[in-house]
CSV table of C-alpha atoms in Angstrom, one decimal:
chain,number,residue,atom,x,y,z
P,30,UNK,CA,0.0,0.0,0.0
P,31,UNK,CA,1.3,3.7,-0.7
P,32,UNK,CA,2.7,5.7,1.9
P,33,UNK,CA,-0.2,8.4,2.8
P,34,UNK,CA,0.8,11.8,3.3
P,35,UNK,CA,-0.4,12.1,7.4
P,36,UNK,CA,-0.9,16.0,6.9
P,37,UNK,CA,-4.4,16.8,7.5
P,38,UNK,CA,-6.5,17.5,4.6
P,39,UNK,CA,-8.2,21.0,3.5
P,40,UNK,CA,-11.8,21.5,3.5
P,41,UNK,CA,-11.5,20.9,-0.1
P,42,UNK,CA,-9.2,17.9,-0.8
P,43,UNK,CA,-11.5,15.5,0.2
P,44,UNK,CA,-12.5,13.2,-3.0
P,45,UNK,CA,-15.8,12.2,-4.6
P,46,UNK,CA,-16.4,9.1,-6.7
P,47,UNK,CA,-17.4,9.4,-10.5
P,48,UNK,CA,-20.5,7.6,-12.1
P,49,UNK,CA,-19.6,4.6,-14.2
P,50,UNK,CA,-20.0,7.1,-17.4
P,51,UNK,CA,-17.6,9.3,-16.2
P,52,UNK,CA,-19.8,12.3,-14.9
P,53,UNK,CA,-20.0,13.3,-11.6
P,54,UNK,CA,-23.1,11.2,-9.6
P,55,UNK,CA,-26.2,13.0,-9.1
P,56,UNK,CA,-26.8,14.5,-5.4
P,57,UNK,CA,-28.6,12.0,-4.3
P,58,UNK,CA,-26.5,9.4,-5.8
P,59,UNK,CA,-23.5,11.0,-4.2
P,60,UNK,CA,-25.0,11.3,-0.5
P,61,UNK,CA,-25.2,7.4,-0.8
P,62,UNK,CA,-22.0,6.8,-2.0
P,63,UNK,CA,-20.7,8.2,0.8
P,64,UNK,CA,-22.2,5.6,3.4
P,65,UNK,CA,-20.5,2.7,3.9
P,66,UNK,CA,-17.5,2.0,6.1
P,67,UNK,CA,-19.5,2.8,9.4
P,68,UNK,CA,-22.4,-0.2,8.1
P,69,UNK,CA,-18.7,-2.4,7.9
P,70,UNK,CA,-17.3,-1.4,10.7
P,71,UNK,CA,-20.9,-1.8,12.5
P,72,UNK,CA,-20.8,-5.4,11.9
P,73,UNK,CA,-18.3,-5.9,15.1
P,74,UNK,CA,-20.6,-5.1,17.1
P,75,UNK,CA,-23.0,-7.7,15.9
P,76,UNK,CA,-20.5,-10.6,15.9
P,77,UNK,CA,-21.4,-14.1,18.2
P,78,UNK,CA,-19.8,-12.4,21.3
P,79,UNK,CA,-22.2,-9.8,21.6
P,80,UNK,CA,-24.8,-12.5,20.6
P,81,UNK,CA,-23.4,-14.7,23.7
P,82,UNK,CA,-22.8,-11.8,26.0
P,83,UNK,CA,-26.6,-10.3,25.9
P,84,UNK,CA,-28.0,-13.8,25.2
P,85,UNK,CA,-26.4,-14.8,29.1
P,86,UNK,CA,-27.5,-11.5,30.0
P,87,UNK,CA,-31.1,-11.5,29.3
P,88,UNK,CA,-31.3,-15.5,30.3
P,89,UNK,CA,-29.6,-15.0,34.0
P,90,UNK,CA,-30.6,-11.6,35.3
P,91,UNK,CA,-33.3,-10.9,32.6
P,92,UNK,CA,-34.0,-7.0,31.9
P,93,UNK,CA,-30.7,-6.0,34.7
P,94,UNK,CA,-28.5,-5.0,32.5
P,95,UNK,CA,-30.3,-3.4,29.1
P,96,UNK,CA,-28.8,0.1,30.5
P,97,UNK,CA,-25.6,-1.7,30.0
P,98,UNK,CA,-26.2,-2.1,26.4
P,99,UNK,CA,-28.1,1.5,26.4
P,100,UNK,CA,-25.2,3.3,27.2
P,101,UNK,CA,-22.4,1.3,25.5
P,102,UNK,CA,-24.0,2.3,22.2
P,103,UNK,CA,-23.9,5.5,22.7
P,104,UNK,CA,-20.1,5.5,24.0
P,105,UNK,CA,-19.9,3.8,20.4
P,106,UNK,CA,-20.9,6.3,18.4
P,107,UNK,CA,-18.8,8.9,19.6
P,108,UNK,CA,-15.9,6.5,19.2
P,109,UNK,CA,-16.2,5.2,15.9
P,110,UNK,CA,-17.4,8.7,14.4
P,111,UNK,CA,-13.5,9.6,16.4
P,112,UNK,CA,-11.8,7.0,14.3
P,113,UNK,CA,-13.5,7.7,10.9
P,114,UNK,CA,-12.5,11.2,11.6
P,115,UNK,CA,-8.6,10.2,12.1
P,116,UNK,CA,-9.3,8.2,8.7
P,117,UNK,CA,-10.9,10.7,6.7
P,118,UNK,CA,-8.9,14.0,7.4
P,119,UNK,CA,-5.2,12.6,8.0
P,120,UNK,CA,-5.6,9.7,5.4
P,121,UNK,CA,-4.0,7.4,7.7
P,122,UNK,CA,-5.6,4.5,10.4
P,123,UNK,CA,-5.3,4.8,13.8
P,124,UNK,CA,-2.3,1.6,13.9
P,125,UNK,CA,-0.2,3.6,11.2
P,126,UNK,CA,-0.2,6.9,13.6
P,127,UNK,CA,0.3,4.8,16.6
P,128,UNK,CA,3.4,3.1,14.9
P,129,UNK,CA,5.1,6.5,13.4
P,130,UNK,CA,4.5,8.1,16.6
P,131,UNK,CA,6.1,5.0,18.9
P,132,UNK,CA,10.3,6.3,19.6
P,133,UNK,CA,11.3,2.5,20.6
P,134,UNK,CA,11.1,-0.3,18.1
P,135,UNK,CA,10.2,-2.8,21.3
P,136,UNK,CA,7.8,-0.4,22.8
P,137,UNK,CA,6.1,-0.7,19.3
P,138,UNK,CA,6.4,-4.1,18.9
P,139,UNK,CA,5.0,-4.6,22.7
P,140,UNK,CA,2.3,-2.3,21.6
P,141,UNK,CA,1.1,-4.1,18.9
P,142,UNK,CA,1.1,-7.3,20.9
P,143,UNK,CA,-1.4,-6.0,23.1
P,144,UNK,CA,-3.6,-5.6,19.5
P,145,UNK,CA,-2.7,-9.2,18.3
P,146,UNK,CA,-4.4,-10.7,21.1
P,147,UNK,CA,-7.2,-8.5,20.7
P,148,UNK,CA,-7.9,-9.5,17.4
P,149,UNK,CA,-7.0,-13.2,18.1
P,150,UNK,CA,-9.6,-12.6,20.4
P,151,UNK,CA,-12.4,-11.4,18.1
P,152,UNK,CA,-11.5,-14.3,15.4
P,153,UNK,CA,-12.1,-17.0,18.6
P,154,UNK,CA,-15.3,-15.3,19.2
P,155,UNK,CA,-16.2,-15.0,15.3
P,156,UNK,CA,-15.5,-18.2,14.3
P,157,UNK,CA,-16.6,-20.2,17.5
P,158,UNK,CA,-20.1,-18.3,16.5
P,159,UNK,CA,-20.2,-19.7,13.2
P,160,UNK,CA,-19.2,-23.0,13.9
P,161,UNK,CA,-21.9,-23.5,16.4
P,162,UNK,CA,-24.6,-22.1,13.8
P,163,UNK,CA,-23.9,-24.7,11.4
P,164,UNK,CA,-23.8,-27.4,13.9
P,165,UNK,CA,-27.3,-25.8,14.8
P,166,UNK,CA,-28.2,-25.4,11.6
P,167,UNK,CA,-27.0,-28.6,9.8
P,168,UNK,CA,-25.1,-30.8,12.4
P,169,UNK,CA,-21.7,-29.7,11.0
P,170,UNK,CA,-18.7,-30.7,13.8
P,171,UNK,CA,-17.9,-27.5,15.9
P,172,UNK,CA,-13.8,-28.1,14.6
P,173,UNK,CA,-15.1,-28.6,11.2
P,174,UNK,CA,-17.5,-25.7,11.2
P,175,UNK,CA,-14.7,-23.3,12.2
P,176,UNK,CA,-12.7,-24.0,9.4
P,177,UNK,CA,-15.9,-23.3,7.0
P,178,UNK,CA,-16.3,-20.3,8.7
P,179,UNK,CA,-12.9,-19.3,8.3
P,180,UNK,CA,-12.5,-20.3,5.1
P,181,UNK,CA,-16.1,-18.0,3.7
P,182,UNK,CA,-14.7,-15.2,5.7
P,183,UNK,CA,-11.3,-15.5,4.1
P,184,UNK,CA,-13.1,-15.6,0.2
P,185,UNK,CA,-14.8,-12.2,1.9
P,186,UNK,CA,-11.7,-10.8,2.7
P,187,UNK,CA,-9.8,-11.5,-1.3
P,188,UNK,CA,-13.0,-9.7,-2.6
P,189,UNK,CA,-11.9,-6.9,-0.5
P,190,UNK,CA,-8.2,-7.5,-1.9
P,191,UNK,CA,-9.3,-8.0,-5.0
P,192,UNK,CA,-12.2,-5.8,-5.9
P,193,UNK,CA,-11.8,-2.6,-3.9
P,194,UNK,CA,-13.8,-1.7,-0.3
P,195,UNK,CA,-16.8,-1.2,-2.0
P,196,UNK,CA,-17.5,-4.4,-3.3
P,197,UNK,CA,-16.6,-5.4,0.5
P,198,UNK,CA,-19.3,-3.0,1.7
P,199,UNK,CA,-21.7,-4.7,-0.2
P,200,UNK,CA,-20.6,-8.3,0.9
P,201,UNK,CA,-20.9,-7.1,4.8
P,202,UNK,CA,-23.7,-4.9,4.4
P,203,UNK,CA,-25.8,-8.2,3.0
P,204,UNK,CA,-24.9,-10.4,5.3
P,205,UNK,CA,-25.6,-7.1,8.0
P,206,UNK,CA,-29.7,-7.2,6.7
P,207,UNK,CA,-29.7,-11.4,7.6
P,208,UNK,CA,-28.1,-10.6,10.9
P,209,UNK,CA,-30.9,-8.1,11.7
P,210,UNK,CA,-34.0,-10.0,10.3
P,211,UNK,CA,-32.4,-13.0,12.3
P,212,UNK,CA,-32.2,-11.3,15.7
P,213,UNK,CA,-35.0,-9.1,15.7
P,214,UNK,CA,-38.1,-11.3,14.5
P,215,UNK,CA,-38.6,-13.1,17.8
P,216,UNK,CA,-39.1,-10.1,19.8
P,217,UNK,CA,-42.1,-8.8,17.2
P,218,UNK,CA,-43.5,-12.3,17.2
P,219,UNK,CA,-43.7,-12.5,21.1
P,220,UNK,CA,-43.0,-8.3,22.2
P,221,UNK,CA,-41.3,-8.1,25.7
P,222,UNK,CA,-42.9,-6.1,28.7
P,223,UNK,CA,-42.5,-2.3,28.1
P,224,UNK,CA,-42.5,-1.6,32.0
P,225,UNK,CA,-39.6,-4.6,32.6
P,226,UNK,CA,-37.5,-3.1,29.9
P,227,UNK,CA,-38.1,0.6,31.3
P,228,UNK,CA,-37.3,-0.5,35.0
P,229,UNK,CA,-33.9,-2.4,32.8
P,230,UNK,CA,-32.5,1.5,31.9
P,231,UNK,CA,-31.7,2.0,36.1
P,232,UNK,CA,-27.9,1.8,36.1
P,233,UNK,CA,-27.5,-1.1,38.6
P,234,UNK,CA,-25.5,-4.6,39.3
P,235,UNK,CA,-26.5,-8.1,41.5
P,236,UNK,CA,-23.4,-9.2,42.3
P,237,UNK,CA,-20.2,-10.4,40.7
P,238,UNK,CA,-21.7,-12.2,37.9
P,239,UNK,CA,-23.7,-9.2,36.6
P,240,UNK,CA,-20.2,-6.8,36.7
P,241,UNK,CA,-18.7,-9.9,34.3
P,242,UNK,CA,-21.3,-9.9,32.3
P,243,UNK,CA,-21.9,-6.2,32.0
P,244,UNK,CA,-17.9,-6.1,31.4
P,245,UNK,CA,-18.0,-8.5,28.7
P,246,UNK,CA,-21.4,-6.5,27.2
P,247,UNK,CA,-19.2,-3.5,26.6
P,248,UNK,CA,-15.9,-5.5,25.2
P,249,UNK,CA,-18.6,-6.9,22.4
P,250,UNK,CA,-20.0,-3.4,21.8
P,251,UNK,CA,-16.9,-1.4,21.9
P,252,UNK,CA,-14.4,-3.7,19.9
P,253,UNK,CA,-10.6,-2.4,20.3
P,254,UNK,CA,-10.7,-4.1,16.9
P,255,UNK,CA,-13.4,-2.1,15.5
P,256,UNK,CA,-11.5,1.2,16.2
P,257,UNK,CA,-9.0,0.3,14.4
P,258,UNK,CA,-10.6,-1.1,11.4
P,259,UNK,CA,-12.8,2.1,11.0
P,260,UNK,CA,-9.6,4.3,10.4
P,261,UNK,CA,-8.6,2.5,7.5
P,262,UNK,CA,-12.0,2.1,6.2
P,263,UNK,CA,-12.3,5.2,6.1
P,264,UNK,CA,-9.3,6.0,4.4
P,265,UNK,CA,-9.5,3.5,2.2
P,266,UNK,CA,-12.8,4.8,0.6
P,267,UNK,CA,-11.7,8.1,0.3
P,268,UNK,CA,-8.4,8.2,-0.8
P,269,UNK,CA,-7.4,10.6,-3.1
P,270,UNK,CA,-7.2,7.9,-6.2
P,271,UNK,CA,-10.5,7.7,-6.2
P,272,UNK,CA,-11.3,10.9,-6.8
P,273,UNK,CA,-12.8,11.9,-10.1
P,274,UNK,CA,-10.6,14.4,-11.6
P,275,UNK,CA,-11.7,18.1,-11.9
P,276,UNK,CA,-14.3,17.6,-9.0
P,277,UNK,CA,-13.6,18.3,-6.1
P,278,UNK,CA,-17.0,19.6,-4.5
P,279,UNK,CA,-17.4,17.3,-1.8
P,280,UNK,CA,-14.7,19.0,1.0
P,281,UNK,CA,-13.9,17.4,4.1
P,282,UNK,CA,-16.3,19.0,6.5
P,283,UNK,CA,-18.9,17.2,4.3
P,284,UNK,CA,-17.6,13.6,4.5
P,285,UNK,CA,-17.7,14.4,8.2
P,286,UNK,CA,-21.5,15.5,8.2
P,287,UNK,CA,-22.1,12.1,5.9
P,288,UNK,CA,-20.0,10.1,8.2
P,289,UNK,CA,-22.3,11.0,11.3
P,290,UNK,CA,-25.2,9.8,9.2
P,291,UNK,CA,-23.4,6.7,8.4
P,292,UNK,CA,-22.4,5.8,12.2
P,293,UNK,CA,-25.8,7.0,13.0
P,294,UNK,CA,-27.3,4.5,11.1
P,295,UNK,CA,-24.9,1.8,11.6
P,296,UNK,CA,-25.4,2.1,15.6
P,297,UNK,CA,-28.7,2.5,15.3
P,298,UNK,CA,-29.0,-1.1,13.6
P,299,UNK,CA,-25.9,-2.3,16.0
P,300,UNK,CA,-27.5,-1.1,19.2
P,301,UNK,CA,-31.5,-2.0,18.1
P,302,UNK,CA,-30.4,-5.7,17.5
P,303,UNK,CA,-28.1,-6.2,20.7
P,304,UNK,CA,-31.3,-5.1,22.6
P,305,UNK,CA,-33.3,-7.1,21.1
P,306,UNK,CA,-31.0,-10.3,21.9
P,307,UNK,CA,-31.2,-8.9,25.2
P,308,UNK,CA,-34.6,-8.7,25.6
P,309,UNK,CA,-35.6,-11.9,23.7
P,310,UNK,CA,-33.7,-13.8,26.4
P,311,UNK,CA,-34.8,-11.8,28.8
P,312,UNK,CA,-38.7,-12.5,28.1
P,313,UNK,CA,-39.0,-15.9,26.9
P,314,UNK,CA,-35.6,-17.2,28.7
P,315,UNK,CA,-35.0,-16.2,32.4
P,316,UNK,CA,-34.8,-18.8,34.5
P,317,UNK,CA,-35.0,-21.6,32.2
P,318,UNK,CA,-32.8,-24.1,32.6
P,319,UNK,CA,-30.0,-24.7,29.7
P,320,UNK,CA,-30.6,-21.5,28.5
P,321,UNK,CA,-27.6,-19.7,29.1
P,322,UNK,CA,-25.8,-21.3,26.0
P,323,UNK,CA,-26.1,-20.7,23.0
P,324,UNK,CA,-27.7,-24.3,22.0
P,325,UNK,CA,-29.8,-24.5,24.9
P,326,UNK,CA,-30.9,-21.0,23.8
P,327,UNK,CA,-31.6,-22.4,20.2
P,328,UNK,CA,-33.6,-25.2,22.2
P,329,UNK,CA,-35.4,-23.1,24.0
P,330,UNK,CA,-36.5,-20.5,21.5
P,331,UNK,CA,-37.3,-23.6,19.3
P,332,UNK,CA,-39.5,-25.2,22.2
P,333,UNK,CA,-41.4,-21.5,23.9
P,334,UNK,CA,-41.8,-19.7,20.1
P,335,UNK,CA,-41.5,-22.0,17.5
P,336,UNK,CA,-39.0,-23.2,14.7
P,337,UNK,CA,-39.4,-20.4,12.6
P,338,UNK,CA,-38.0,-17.9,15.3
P,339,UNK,CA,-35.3,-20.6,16.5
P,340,UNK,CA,-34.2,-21.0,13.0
P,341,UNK,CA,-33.8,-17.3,11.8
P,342,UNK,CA,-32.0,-16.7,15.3
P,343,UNK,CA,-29.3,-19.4,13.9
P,344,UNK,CA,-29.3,-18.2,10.6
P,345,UNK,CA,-28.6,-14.3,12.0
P,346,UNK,CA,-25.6,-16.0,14.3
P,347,UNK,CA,-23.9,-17.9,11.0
P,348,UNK,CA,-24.1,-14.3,9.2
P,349,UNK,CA,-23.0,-12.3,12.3
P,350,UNK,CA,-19.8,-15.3,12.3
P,351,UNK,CA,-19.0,-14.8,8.7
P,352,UNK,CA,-19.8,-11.2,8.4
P,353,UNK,CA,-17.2,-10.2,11.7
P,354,UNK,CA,-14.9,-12.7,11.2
P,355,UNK,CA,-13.8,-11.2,7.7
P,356,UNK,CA,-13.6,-7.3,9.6
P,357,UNK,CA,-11.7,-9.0,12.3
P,358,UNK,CA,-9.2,-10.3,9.8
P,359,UNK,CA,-9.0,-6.9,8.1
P,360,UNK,CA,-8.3,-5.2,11.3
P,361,UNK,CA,-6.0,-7.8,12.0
P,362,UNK,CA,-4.2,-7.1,9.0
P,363,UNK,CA,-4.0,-3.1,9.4
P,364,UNK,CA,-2.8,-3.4,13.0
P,365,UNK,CA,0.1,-5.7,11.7
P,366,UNK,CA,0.9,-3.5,8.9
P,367,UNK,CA,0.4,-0.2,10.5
P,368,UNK,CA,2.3,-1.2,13.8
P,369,UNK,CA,5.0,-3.1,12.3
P,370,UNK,CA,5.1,-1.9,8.7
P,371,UNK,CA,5.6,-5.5,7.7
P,372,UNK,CA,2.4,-6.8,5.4
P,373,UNK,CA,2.2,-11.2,5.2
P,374,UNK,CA,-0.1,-13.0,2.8
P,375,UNK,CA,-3.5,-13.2,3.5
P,376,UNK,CA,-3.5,-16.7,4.1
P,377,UNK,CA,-1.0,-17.0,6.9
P,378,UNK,CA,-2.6,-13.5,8.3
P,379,UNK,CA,-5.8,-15.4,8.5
P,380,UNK,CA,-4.0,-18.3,10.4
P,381,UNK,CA,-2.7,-17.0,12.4
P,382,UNK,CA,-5.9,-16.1,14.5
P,383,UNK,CA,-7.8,-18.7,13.2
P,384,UNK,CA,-5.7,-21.7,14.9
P,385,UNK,CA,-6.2,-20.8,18.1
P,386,UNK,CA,-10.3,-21.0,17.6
P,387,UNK,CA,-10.4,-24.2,15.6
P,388,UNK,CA,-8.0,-25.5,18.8
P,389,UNK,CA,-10.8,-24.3,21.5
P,390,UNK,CA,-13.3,-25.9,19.5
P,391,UNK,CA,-11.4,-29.1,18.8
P,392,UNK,CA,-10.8,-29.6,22.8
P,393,UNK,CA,-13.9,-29.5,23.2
P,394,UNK,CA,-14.4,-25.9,25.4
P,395,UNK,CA,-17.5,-24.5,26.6
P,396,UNK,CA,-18.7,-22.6,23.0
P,397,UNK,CA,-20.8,-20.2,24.8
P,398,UNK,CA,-18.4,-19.8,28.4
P,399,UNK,CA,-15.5,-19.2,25.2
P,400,UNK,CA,-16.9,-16.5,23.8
P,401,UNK,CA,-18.1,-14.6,26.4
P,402,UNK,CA,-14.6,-14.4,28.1
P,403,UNK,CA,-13.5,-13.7,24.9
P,404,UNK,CA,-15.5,-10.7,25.2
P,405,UNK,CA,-14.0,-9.3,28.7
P,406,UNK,CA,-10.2,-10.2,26.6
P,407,UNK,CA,-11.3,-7.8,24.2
P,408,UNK,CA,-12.9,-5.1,27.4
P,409,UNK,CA,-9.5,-4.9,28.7
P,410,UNK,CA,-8.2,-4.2,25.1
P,411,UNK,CA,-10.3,-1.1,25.2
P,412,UNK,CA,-8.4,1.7,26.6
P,413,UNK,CA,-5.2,1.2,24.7
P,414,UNK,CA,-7.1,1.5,21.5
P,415,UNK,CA,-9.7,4.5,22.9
P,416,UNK,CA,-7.1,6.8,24.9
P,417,UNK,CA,-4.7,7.2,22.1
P,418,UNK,CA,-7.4,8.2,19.2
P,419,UNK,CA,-9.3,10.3,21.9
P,420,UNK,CA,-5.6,11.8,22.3
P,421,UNK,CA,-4.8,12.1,18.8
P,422,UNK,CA,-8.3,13.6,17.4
P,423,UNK,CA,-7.7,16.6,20.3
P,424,UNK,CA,-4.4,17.2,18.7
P,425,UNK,CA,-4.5,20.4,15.9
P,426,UNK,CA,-1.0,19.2,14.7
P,427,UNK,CA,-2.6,15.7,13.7
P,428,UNK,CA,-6.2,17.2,12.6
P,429,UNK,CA,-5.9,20.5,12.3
P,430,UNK,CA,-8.6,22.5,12.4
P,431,UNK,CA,-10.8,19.2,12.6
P,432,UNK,CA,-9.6,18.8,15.7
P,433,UNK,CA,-12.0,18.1,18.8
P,434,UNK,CA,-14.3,20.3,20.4
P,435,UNK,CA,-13.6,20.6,23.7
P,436,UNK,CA,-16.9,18.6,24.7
P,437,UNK,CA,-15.9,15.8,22.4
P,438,UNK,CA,-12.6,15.3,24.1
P,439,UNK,CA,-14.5,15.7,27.9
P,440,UNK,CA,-17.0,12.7,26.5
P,441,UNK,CA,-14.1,10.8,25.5
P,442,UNK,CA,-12.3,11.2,28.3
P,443,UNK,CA,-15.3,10.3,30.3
P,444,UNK,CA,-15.9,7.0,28.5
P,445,UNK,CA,-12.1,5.7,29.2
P,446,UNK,CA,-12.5,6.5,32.6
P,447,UNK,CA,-15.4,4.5,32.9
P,448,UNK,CA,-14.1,1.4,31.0
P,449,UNK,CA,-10.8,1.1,32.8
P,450,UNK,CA,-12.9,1.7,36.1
P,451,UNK,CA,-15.1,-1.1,35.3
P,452,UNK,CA,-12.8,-3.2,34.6
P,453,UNK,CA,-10.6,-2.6,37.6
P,454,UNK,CA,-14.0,-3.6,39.5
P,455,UNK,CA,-14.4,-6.3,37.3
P,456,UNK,CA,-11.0,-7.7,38.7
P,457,UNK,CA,-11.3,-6.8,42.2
P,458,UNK,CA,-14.2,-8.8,42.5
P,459,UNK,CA,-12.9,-12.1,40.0
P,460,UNK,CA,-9.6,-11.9,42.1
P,461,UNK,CA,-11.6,-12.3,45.2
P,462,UNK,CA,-12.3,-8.8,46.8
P,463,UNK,CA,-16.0,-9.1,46.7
């Protein structure tokens, strides 16, 4: 890939895609165009983990913990419309300014270690999600089921290679619409109780088992991964090659209004089917017994609403696996390049984070226990992706005058306090101090 110039951009530098014929795209045409990465990078937080997380959720302390869910969506928002920013104005991803910015090569290296096991983390949650759909779906082995997964998101990921990120947008963005239809139909066939999921928005815990699972909630929705992957999505859609020559009306401050849209709409999906995981479980699968898995869960719903529910809910968890599985990888692969400047083939990329899910599943590990503590992994992965782009966006010399507002930097400061102080509760109370 070409070295980016890191200078931000003007408020007219910013590029705008041609029509196949050559003419610029009508306005309405061109508003659409611009949507996109934030629909990709969405798709993290619709991947098995969250589907485990707020399945558990729902199932064990029923409506506790939907302000949980509430409020890390809209601690989302503000961080991936931070990292599309970085994207969009400096041309670079959040890995590549972390690693020109590092002094010590091993302080780098250590740095992006950290982000390795983040994203081995998502692929264990990814794939361990799609390998238990098919086995729901079709009685496919969990080890074998992995490597199908793995091998459909890796096909994902050379459409990317080969055919730009739009053609990836549209692979994600299909597989996004089966993720929603499959979470969200149970709840409209059999509606939860409006004054339960009200009395659900009070900011509360019960105990040591709600702080994990409320810890391992916000890992699934705020994915270190997901950060990163939404700098370089954005900058790889609107690079200056793809810019139709002689046209450049679309400036910068405009591809910032149409990114707000576009993680607008994206959370707004994201945070609309996480609740209504949530409350599905909640509703129809409190205090049954079994239900705290994802099979049992697939039992369950199969058993209380029928097969058409149970079966669209397993259908929506094999999209979400092969969907998030193939943005994992592409983070993956950004963090390695950006942090180390060294780029491997795809292949050995993709196995490197697949091997250690297709072991879990082959010793024959808890699929459900496995990805939700993949999800508190990935929660204590959070601040040393959010601190440094909250840090970096507040800085003129990296943004310029895109820079933060004042408020914008407070709220992001606000939600890195709060996730490193939940999860210094979270081990306070695992390491036997409550």
């Amino acid at each position: 890939m070409p070295k980016r110039d890191a200078a931000p951009r003007t408020a007219d530098a910013a590029p705008r895609a041609a029509a196949p014929n050559g003419r610029p795209p009508r306005p309405a045409r061109r508003a659409a165009w611009l949507l996109g990465p934030a629909l990709v990078a969405g798709v993290a937080y619709l991947d098995p983990g969250n589907v485990a997380s707020n399945m558990t959720a729902g199932a064990r302390f029923g409506y506790l913990l939907v302000w949980v869910v509430v409020l890390g969506n809209a601690m989302a928002w503000l961080i991936q419309y931070l990292s599309a920013k970085l994207g969009i104005v400096t041309g670079r991803s959040l890995a590549e300014t972390l690693g020109d910015r590092f002094r010590s090569r091993w302080s780098r290296r250590a740095y992006w270690l950290q982000a390795e096991l983040v994203a081995m983390a998502t692929d264990v949650a990814e794939v361990i999600g799609g390998a238990v759909a098919l086995w729901l779906l079709f009685g496919v082995p969990l080890p074998i089921g992995g490597l199908v997964t793995g091998a459909v998101s890796t096909a994902a990921l050379l459409v990317q290679q080969r055919r730009g990120a739009r053609s990836f947008e549209f692979v994600v963005i299909g597989l996004l619409a089966i993720i929603a239809l499959g979470f969200t139909y149970g709840v409209f066939v059999a509606p939860p109780d409006a004054g339960s999921v009200a009395a659900g928005l009070l900011p509360r815990f019960e105990g040591t088992e709600s702080v994990l699972l409320a810890a391992s909630i916000l890992g699934a929705t705020i994915m270190p991964h997901a950060i990163y992957a939404h700098s370089a999505l954005a900058r790889d859609r609107f690079t200056a090659d793809t810019a139709h020559p002689g046209d450049r009306a679309i400036g910068t401050r405009r591809l910032l209004r149409a990114t707000r849209w576009d993680v607008t709409i994206a959370l707004v999906i994201a945070g609309t089917v996480n609740l209504c995981i949530l409350l599905l479980a909640a509703a129809h699968l409190a205090g049954v017994a079994g239900t705290d898995s994802l099979d049992g869960a697939y039992a369950a719903l199969h058993t209380g609403l029928g097969a058409a529910v149970a079966t669209l809910f397993a259908v929506g968890l094999l999209a979400s696996g092969l969907a998030s599985t193939a943005v994992g990888a592409y983070a993956g692969a950004e963090i390695m390049q950006g942090m180390l400047r060294v780029r491997i083939p795809l292949l050995a990329r993709r196995l490197v984070t697949l091997v250690p899910a297709i072991a879990l599943l082959a010793a024959g590990i808890d699929p459900t226990w496995a990805l939700i503590l993949s999800q508190v992994v990935l929660s204590f992965g959070i601040p040393f992706a959010l601190i440094p782009l909250v840090a970096l966006t507040a800085r003129g010399d990296v943004l310029g005058g895109f820079r933060n507002r004042w408020w914008t930097t407070a709220a992001g400061i606000v939600a890195s306090a709060f996730l490193v102080a939940l999860n210094g509760v979270l081990l306070w109370l695992v390491l036997g101090g409550g």
